[in-house]
Amino acid sequence: MTACAIESPSTGADDGGSGGSRCALTADGAYAARLAPAGDCWFPERWTLDGPEPYAVPLPGNQPEEPGTQVQPLADGRVLIHRLIERRHAFSLLYPTGPGTGELPLGAVECPEPGTRLTLLPPAPGGTRAYALAVGPRSSTVWLVAGGAFGPERLAEVPGRCSGGVWLDRAGRMLALDREPAGGPVKAVVVDLERALVSPLLQITPASSDRLLLADPDSGLLLISSDAPSPGQERLGWGVLGSTLPVRFPESLRLPNCAVTPFAIQPGQVLMPENCAVALRVDGPLGSWVGVWRPAGRQVSHFPAPAGWLTGAGLWTRDGVLRLPYATEETPCGVAELTAPWGETGGAGAAGSGTAVAPGEAGPEGPVRDGTAAGAPEASPEPTEPDPPEPVEPQPPLSPEPVMARPVPLQQAPLGRLVTN
């Protein structure tokens, strides 16, 4: 059991806290929040991104924030702050009040059991609620920490240590977690937060570690990390919720000497998962840059990241424009836009040109030049066959079924004709 107890909201708020410059965006891209630097100190900052020009509103407290503090924007413009004080996790909502910062305490979760850690889950669809995951030595607990009626609320407990956190529906009910049971490999599971029901989602082979990295509720496209095709080596793959086809592992997503992390999927492509653009963070020997890939394509297009990119943060519009937040001394709150055309490899250029991002062009020693990433292979015009996953025996259907339609566990997909992309 994860030993976490609820504490009632206090009349005052502690103004301790800190962290790094990690940026969180609402699911609709209207707001972002981060801890901004101020000399050697950090303070919360809210970005408004849905207007004609992005702008930032500082939300400092009575004292600088401490390491371990997390912030997350809500749909109404308030910012949730999570502060760790010894083993007590306090939550408050911050909002601007003229020259100052208002703070509404929400309560706290106390985790007295040694080894337990609690972190915010990614922003939920709708933006009216926020969730946290407490990971203990033997089990993990999902908490509702903002948007409830009476402060933090325990929603579901999952045996094993969990990580990740991917939303599978627009209602914010189905949450995928990567669960590591005692003595077993990591497997993605689905948690129905309304019924506190946990069920399997992903098992490519019984012995493989299979994680869910991203999901798009509109198209059902999933981005997956697994060592099934190459035991001992993680590879990126893709699948579709409810599909009769297995997970595929394109060779185009294998970039030698580079770490590739998907961070955004283009929404709105209903029934067309192969056409969804996927944004990739590529970390190579010479730095970090942006990759764009589609399941229907056969290569990754490489683009220089804007100067000051809040690395790993970004959001696609339904029209296929990738918005990347950045902060520099000259532009403390900016958004660069990238549009990747079909069938082309991106190079350095101007924002809005349809081929690249700005500001921040790739120089002679930059990680991206002439559309090719340093440390990445040249794009090949010939498709490469992926390694097919090993067959597994179908699992019996789960029972009872919730009222809401559930995603089909991918280990039940028959291994028929592979789509090679």
Coordinates of C-alpha atoms in Angstrom, one line a residue:
M1 CA 0.0 0.0 0.0
T2 CA 1.1 3.5 -0.8
A3 CA 0.8 5.3 2.6
C4 CA -0.5 8.7 1.7
A5 CA -3.0 10.6 3.8
I6 CA -5.1 13.7 3.0
E7 CA -4.6 16.9 4.9
S8 CA -7.2 19.6 4.9
P9 CA -6.5 22.9 3.2
S10 CA -4.8 25.4 5.6
T11 CA -5.7 29.0 5.9
G12 CA -2.3 30.1 4.8
A13 CA 0.1 28.9 2.1
D14 CA 3.7 28.1 2.3
D15 CA 5.7 30.0 -0.2
G16 CA 8.6 27.7 -0.5
G17 CA 9.3 25.8 -3.6
S18 CA 11.5 25.6 -6.9
G19 CA 12.5 23.5 -9.8
G20 CA 13.9 23.8 -13.2
S21 CA 12.5 25.5 -16.3
R22 CA 10.3 22.6 -17.4
C23 CA 7.3 23.9 -19.3
A24 CA 3.8 22.4 -19.1
L25 CA 1.0 23.2 -21.6
T26 CA -2.7 22.8 -21.3
A27 CA -4.2 20.2 -23.7
D28 CA -5.7 22.9 -25.9
G29 CA -2.4 24.9 -26.0
A30 CA -4.1 28.1 -24.6
Y31 CA -1.8 28.4 -21.5
A32 CA 1.7 27.2 -20.4
A33 CA 3.4 27.4 -17.1
R34 CA 7.0 27.0 -15.9
L35 CA 9.4 28.0 -13.2
A36 CA 11.3 31.0 -14.6
P37 CA 14.8 32.0 -13.5
A38 CA 15.4 35.3 -11.6
G39 CA 19.1 35.3 -10.9
D40 CA 19.8 32.3 -8.7
C41 CA 16.1 32.0 -7.8
W42 CA 13.0 30.6 -9.4
F43 CA 9.4 31.8 -9.5
P44 CA 6.2 30.5 -11.3
E45 CA 5.3 32.1 -14.6
R46 CA 2.1 31.7 -16.7
W47 CA 2.2 32.1 -20.5
T48 CA -0.9 33.0 -22.5
L49 CA -0.6 31.5 -26.0
D50 CA -4.1 31.8 -27.6
G51 CA -4.0 35.5 -28.3
P52 CA -2.4 37.5 -31.1
E53 CA 0.9 37.6 -29.3
P54 CA 2.2 35.3 -26.5
Y55 CA 2.8 37.0 -23.2
A56 CA 4.0 36.0 -19.7
V57 CA 2.6 36.9 -16.3
P58 CA 5.0 36.3 -13.3
L59 CA 3.4 34.7 -10.3
P60 CA 6.0 35.2 -7.5
G61 CA 5.3 34.2 -3.9
N62 CA 6.6 35.7 -0.8
Q63 CA 9.9 33.9 -1.3
P64 CA 11.7 31.9 -4.0
E65 CA 10.6 28.4 -4.8
E66 CA 12.5 25.4 -3.6
P67 CA 13.9 22.5 -5.7
G68 CA 11.2 19.9 -6.5
T69 CA 8.4 22.4 -7.1
Q70 CA 6.1 21.6 -10.1
V71 CA 3.7 23.9 -11.8
Q72 CA 0.8 23.2 -14.3
P73 CA -1.6 25.5 -16.0
L74 CA -5.4 25.0 -15.9
A75 CA -7.9 26.0 -18.6
D76 CA -9.1 29.1 -16.6
G77 CA -5.6 30.6 -16.5
R78 CA -4.8 29.7 -12.9
V79 CA -1.6 27.8 -12.2
L80 CA -1.4 24.7 -10.0
I81 CA 1.7 24.6 -7.9
H82 CA 3.0 21.5 -6.1
R83 CA 5.5 22.0 -3.3
L84 CA 7.3 19.3 -1.4
I85 CA 7.9 20.0 2.3
E86 CA 9.6 17.1 3.8
R87 CA 7.1 14.2 3.1
R88 CA 4.1 16.6 2.7
H89 CA 3.0 17.5 -0.8
A90 CA 1.1 20.8 -0.7
F91 CA -1.1 22.0 -3.6
S92 CA -2.3 25.6 -4.3
L93 CA -3.7 27.6 -7.2
L94 CA -1.9 30.8 -8.2
Y95 CA -3.5 33.7 -10.0
P96 CA -2.6 37.3 -10.7
T97 CA -4.1 40.0 -8.5
G98 CA -3.0 43.3 -9.8
P99 CA 0.7 43.7 -8.8
G100 CA 0.7 40.6 -6.6
T101 CA -0.1 36.9 -6.7
G102 CA -3.2 35.4 -5.2
E103 CA -3.0 31.8 -3.8
L104 CA -5.8 29.4 -3.0
P105 CA -4.6 26.4 -0.9
L106 CA -6.2 23.1 -2.0
G107 CA -4.8 20.8 0.7
A108 CA -1.9 18.3 0.9
V109 CA -1.0 14.7 0.5
E110 CA 1.3 13.2 3.1
C111 CA 3.5 10.2 2.2
P112 CA 5.1 9.0 5.3
E113 CA 6.3 5.7 3.9
P114 CA 10.0 6.0 3.0
G115 CA 10.8 5.7 -0.7
T116 CA 7.4 7.1 -1.9
R117 CA 7.5 9.9 -4.4
L118 CA 4.6 12.0 -5.8
T119 CA 4.7 13.9 -9.0
L120 CA 2.1 15.7 -11.2
L121 CA 0.7 13.7 -14.1
P122 CA 0.6 15.4 -17.6
P123 CA -2.2 18.0 -18.0
A124 CA -5.6 16.4 -18.4
P125 CA -8.0 17.0 -21.3
G126 CA -10.4 19.8 -20.5
G127 CA -8.0 21.5 -18.2
T128 CA -10.4 21.7 -15.2
R129 CA -8.7 19.0 -13.2
A130 CA -5.2 18.0 -12.3
Y131 CA -3.8 14.6 -11.1
A132 CA -0.8 13.3 -9.4
L133 CA 0.9 9.9 -9.1
A134 CA 2.3 8.6 -5.8
V135 CA 4.7 5.8 -6.3
G136 CA 5.6 3.6 -3.3
P137 CA 7.8 0.6 -2.9
R138 CA 4.9 -1.9 -3.8
S139 CA 2.1 0.1 -5.3
S140 CA 1.2 3.4 -7.0
T141 CA -1.8 5.7 -6.3
V142 CA -3.5 8.2 -8.6
W143 CA -4.7 11.3 -6.8
L144 CA -7.1 14.1 -8.0
V145 CA -5.3 17.2 -6.6
A146 CA -7.3 20.0 -8.3
G147 CA -10.8 20.2 -9.5
G148 CA -12.4 18.1 -6.8
A149 CA -14.9 19.1 -4.2
F150 CA -13.0 18.6 -1.0
G151 CA -9.3 18.8 -1.7
P152 CA -7.0 15.9 -2.8
E153 CA -8.9 12.7 -3.5
R154 CA -7.5 9.2 -3.8
L155 CA -8.9 7.7 -7.1
A156 CA -7.2 4.4 -7.8
E157 CA -4.4 2.2 -6.6
V158 CA -2.2 0.1 -9.0
P159 CA -0.1 -2.8 -7.8
G160 CA 3.6 -2.2 -8.7
R161 CA 5.7 0.9 -9.4
C162 CA 4.2 3.1 -12.1
S163 CA 5.6 5.8 -14.3
G164 CA 4.7 7.8 -17.4
G165 CA 1.1 8.9 -17.8
V166 CA -0.8 9.2 -21.1
W167 CA -4.4 10.3 -21.6
L168 CA -6.4 8.0 -24.0
D169 CA -9.7 10.0 -24.2
R170 CA -11.0 13.6 -24.4
A171 CA -13.0 13.1 -21.2
G172 CA -9.9 12.6 -19.0
R173 CA -11.2 9.2 -17.7
M174 CA -8.8 6.7 -19.3
L175 CA -5.2 7.0 -18.1
A176 CA -2.4 4.8 -19.3
L177 CA 0.5 4.1 -17.0
D178 CA 3.7 2.1 -17.4
R179 CA 3.6 -0.5 -14.6
E180 CA 6.6 -2.4 -13.3
P181 CA 5.5 -5.4 -11.1
A182 CA 7.8 -7.0 -8.7
G183 CA 10.2 -9.1 -10.6
G184 CA 8.5 -8.5 -14.0
P185 CA 9.0 -6.4 -17.1
V186 CA 7.3 -3.0 -17.6
K187 CA 3.9 -3.2 -19.2
A188 CA 1.5 -0.4 -20.1
V189 CA -1.9 -0.6 -18.3
V190 CA -5.1 1.4 -18.5
V191 CA -6.7 2.9 -15.4
D192 CA -10.4 3.8 -15.5
L193 CA -10.4 6.7 -13.1
E194 CA -14.2 6.6 -12.7
R195 CA -14.4 3.0 -11.7
A196 CA -10.8 2.5 -10.3
L197 CA -10.4 -0.4 -12.7
V198 CA -7.0 -1.4 -14.0
S199 CA -6.6 -3.5 -17.1
P200 CA -3.7 -4.5 -19.5
L201 CA -3.1 -2.4 -22.6
L202 CA 0.2 -3.4 -24.1
Q203 CA 2.1 -6.7 -24.2
I204 CA 4.1 -7.3 -27.3
T205 CA 5.9 -10.4 -25.9
P206 CA 5.7 -11.8 -22.4
A207 CA 9.3 -10.8 -21.6
S208 CA 9.5 -7.4 -23.3
S209 CA 9.3 -4.0 -21.6
D210 CA 6.5 -2.2 -23.4
R211 CA 5.8 1.5 -22.5
L212 CA 3.3 3.9 -23.9
L213 CA 4.8 7.3 -24.7
L214 CA 2.1 9.3 -26.5
A215 CA -1.5 8.8 -27.6
D216 CA -3.9 10.8 -29.7
P217 CA -7.6 10.4 -28.8
D218 CA -8.9 11.5 -32.2
S219 CA -7.1 9.0 -34.4
G220 CA -6.1 6.4 -31.8
L221 CA -2.4 6.7 -32.8
L222 CA 0.0 5.4 -30.1
L223 CA 3.8 5.9 -29.9
I224 CA 5.4 3.0 -28.0
S225 CA 8.8 2.1 -26.7
S226 CA 9.7 -1.6 -26.5
D227 CA 12.6 -3.9 -26.6
A228 CA 10.6 -6.7 -28.2
P229 CA 12.1 -6.4 -31.7
S230 CA 15.7 -6.0 -30.3
P231 CA 16.0 -7.6 -26.8
G232 CA 18.0 -5.3 -24.6
Q233 CA 17.6 -2.3 -26.8
E234 CA 14.6 0.1 -26.6
R235 CA 13.0 0.9 -30.0
L236 CA 10.2 3.3 -31.0
G237 CA 7.1 1.8 -32.5
W238 CA 3.5 2.8 -33.3
G239 CA 0.1 1.2 -33.2
V240 CA -3.5 2.2 -33.2
L241 CA -6.1 1.6 -30.4
G242 CA -8.6 -0.9 -31.5
S243 CA -6.7 -1.9 -34.7
T244 CA -6.4 -5.5 -35.9
L245 CA -2.7 -4.8 -36.8
P246 CA 0.2 -5.3 -34.5
V247 CA 2.7 -2.7 -33.4
R248 CA 5.2 -1.6 -36.1
F249 CA 8.8 -0.6 -35.5
P250 CA 10.0 1.6 -38.5
E251 CA 13.7 1.7 -39.3
S252 CA 13.3 5.4 -39.9
L253 CA 12.9 6.0 -36.2
R254 CA 16.3 4.5 -35.4
L255 CA 18.9 7.3 -35.5
P256 CA 22.5 6.1 -34.6
N257 CA 24.1 7.9 -31.7
C258 CA 20.9 9.9 -31.1
A259 CA 18.1 9.7 -28.4
V260 CA 14.7 10.2 -30.0
T261 CA 11.7 11.2 -27.8
P262 CA 8.3 11.9 -29.2
F263 CA 6.5 14.8 -27.5
A264 CA 3.5 15.8 -29.5
I265 CA 1.0 14.2 -32.0
Q266 CA -1.1 16.2 -34.5
P267 CA -4.8 16.1 -33.4
G268 CA -7.9 16.0 -35.4
Q269 CA -7.0 13.3 -37.9
V270 CA -10.0 11.1 -37.2
L271 CA -9.7 7.7 -38.7
M272 CA -6.4 8.7 -40.3
P273 CA -3.7 7.7 -37.8
E274 CA -1.1 7.2 -40.6
N275 CA -1.4 10.9 -41.5
C276 CA -0.7 12.3 -38.0
A277 CA 2.4 14.3 -37.8
V278 CA 4.6 13.4 -34.7
A279 CA 7.1 15.8 -33.2
L280 CA 10.3 14.3 -32.0
R281 CA 13.0 15.7 -29.7
V282 CA 16.3 14.4 -31.1
D283 CA 19.4 14.6 -28.8
G284 CA 22.7 14.0 -30.6
P285 CA 26.4 14.6 -30.0
L286 CA 26.0 18.2 -31.1
G287 CA 22.9 19.2 -29.3
S288 CA 19.1 18.9 -29.5
W289 CA 16.8 19.6 -32.5
V290 CA 13.3 18.8 -33.7
G291 CA 12.3 15.9 -35.9
V292 CA 8.9 15.4 -37.7
W293 CA 7.7 12.0 -38.7
R294 CA 4.4 10.5 -40.0
P295 CA 3.5 6.8 -39.9
A296 CA 2.7 7.0 -43.6
G297 CA 6.2 8.5 -44.4
R298 CA 9.5 6.7 -44.6
Q299 CA 11.9 9.2 -43.1
V300 CA 12.3 11.8 -40.3
S301 CA 12.5 15.4 -41.4
H302 CA 15.0 17.4 -39.3
F303 CA 14.7 21.0 -38.2
P304 CA 16.8 23.3 -36.0
A305 CA 15.2 24.1 -32.7
P306 CA 14.5 27.8 -32.0
A307 CA 17.1 29.5 -29.8
G308 CA 16.0 29.2 -26.2
W309 CA 13.5 26.4 -26.9
L310 CA 12.0 25.0 -23.7
T311 CA 13.3 21.7 -24.7
G312 CA 10.7 19.0 -25.1
A313 CA 7.7 21.3 -25.0
G314 CA 5.4 21.9 -28.0
L315 CA 2.0 21.3 -29.4
W316 CA 0.5 20.6 -32.8
T317 CA -2.5 22.5 -34.1
R318 CA -5.2 20.6 -36.0
D319 CA -3.9 22.4 -39.2
G320 CA -0.5 20.7 -38.8
V321 CA 1.5 23.6 -37.3
L322 CA 3.9 22.7 -34.5
R323 CA 4.2 25.5 -31.9
L324 CA 7.4 25.5 -29.9
P325 CA 7.7 27.8 -26.8
Y326 CA 11.1 29.5 -26.3
A327 CA 12.6 32.1 -24.0
T328 CA 15.7 34.3 -24.7
E329 CA 17.0 37.5 -23.2
E330 CA 15.6 39.4 -26.2
T331 CA 12.3 37.5 -26.3
P332 CA 11.4 36.2 -22.8
C333 CA 8.1 34.7 -24.0
G334 CA 8.0 33.5 -27.6
V335 CA 6.5 30.8 -29.8
A336 CA 8.1 29.5 -33.0
E337 CA 6.0 27.8 -35.6
L338 CA 7.0 24.9 -37.8
T339 CA 5.1 23.4 -40.7
A340 CA 6.6 20.3 -42.2
P341 CA 5.4 19.5 -45.8
W342 CA 4.7 16.0 -46.9
G343 CA 7.7 14.0 -48.4
E344 CA 10.4 16.7 -47.7
T345 CA 13.2 16.9 -45.3
G346 CA 13.3 20.2 -43.5
G347 CA 16.2 22.6 -43.4
A348 CA 17.0 26.0 -41.9
G349 CA 14.7 28.8 -42.9
A350 CA 12.1 31.3 -41.6
A351 CA 9.1 30.6 -39.5
G352 CA 5.9 30.4 -41.6
S353 CA 7.8 29.3 -44.7
G354 CA 6.4 25.8 -44.4
T355 CA 9.7 24.2 -44.0
A356 CA 11.4 25.4 -40.8
V357 CA 11.3 27.2 -37.5
A358 CA 12.7 30.5 -36.3
P359 CA 14.5 32.0 -34.6
G360 CA 17.7 30.0 -34.4
E361 CA 19.3 28.9 -37.7
A362 CA 21.7 26.0 -37.9
G363 CA 25.2 27.2 -38.4
P364 CA 28.1 25.2 -39.9
E365 CA 28.6 23.4 -36.6
G366 CA 24.9 23.2 -35.6
P367 CA 23.1 19.9 -35.1
V368 CA 21.0 20.3 -38.3
R369 CA 22.4 21.4 -41.6
D370 CA 21.0 21.0 -45.1
G371 CA 18.1 19.0 -43.6
T372 CA 20.3 16.3 -42.2
A373 CA 20.9 15.7 -38.5
A374 CA 24.4 15.3 -37.2
G375 CA 24.8 11.8 -36.0
A376 CA 21.7 10.7 -37.9
P377 CA 21.7 8.7 -41.2
E378 CA 21.0 10.3 -44.5
A379 CA 17.4 9.8 -45.6
S380 CA 17.0 6.8 -47.9
P381 CA 14.5 6.8 -50.7
E382 CA 14.0 3.0 -50.3
P383 CA 11.7 1.8 -47.5
T384 CA 13.1 -0.6 -44.9
E385 CA 11.3 -3.6 -43.6
P386 CA 10.7 -3.4 -39.8
D387 CA 11.3 -6.2 -37.5
P388 CA 8.0 -7.9 -36.8
P389 CA 7.0 -8.5 -33.2
E390 CA 7.0 -12.1 -32.0
P391 CA 3.7 -13.9 -31.9
V392 CA 1.9 -14.1 -28.6
E393 CA -1.1 -16.1 -27.5
P394 CA -4.3 -14.0 -27.2
Q395 CA -5.3 -13.2 -23.7
P396 CA -8.9 -13.8 -22.6
P397 CA -11.1 -10.7 -22.7
L398 CA -11.4 -8.7 -19.5
S399 CA -14.6 -9.0 -17.5
P400 CA -16.6 -7.2 -16.5
E401 CA -16.5 -4.5 -19.1
P402 CA -17.0 -0.9 -18.0
V403 CA -20.0 1.0 -19.4
M404 CA -17.6 3.2 -21.4
A405 CA -15.9 1.7 -24.5
R406 CA -12.4 0.6 -23.6
P407 CA -9.3 0.5 -25.7
V408 CA -8.5 -2.9 -27.2
P409 CA -5.4 -4.4 -25.5
L410 CA -2.7 -4.5 -28.2
Q411 CA -1.6 -8.0 -27.1
Q412 CA -4.9 -9.2 -28.6
A413 CA -4.2 -7.9 -32.1
P414 CA -3.7 -10.8 -34.5
L415 CA -0.3 -10.9 -36.2
G416 CA -1.6 -10.8 -39.8
R417 CA -0.1 -8.8 -42.7
L418 CA 2.3 -6.2 -41.5
V419 CA 2.1 -2.7 -42.8
T420 CA 5.7 -1.6 -43.6
N421 CA 6.3 2.0 -42.9

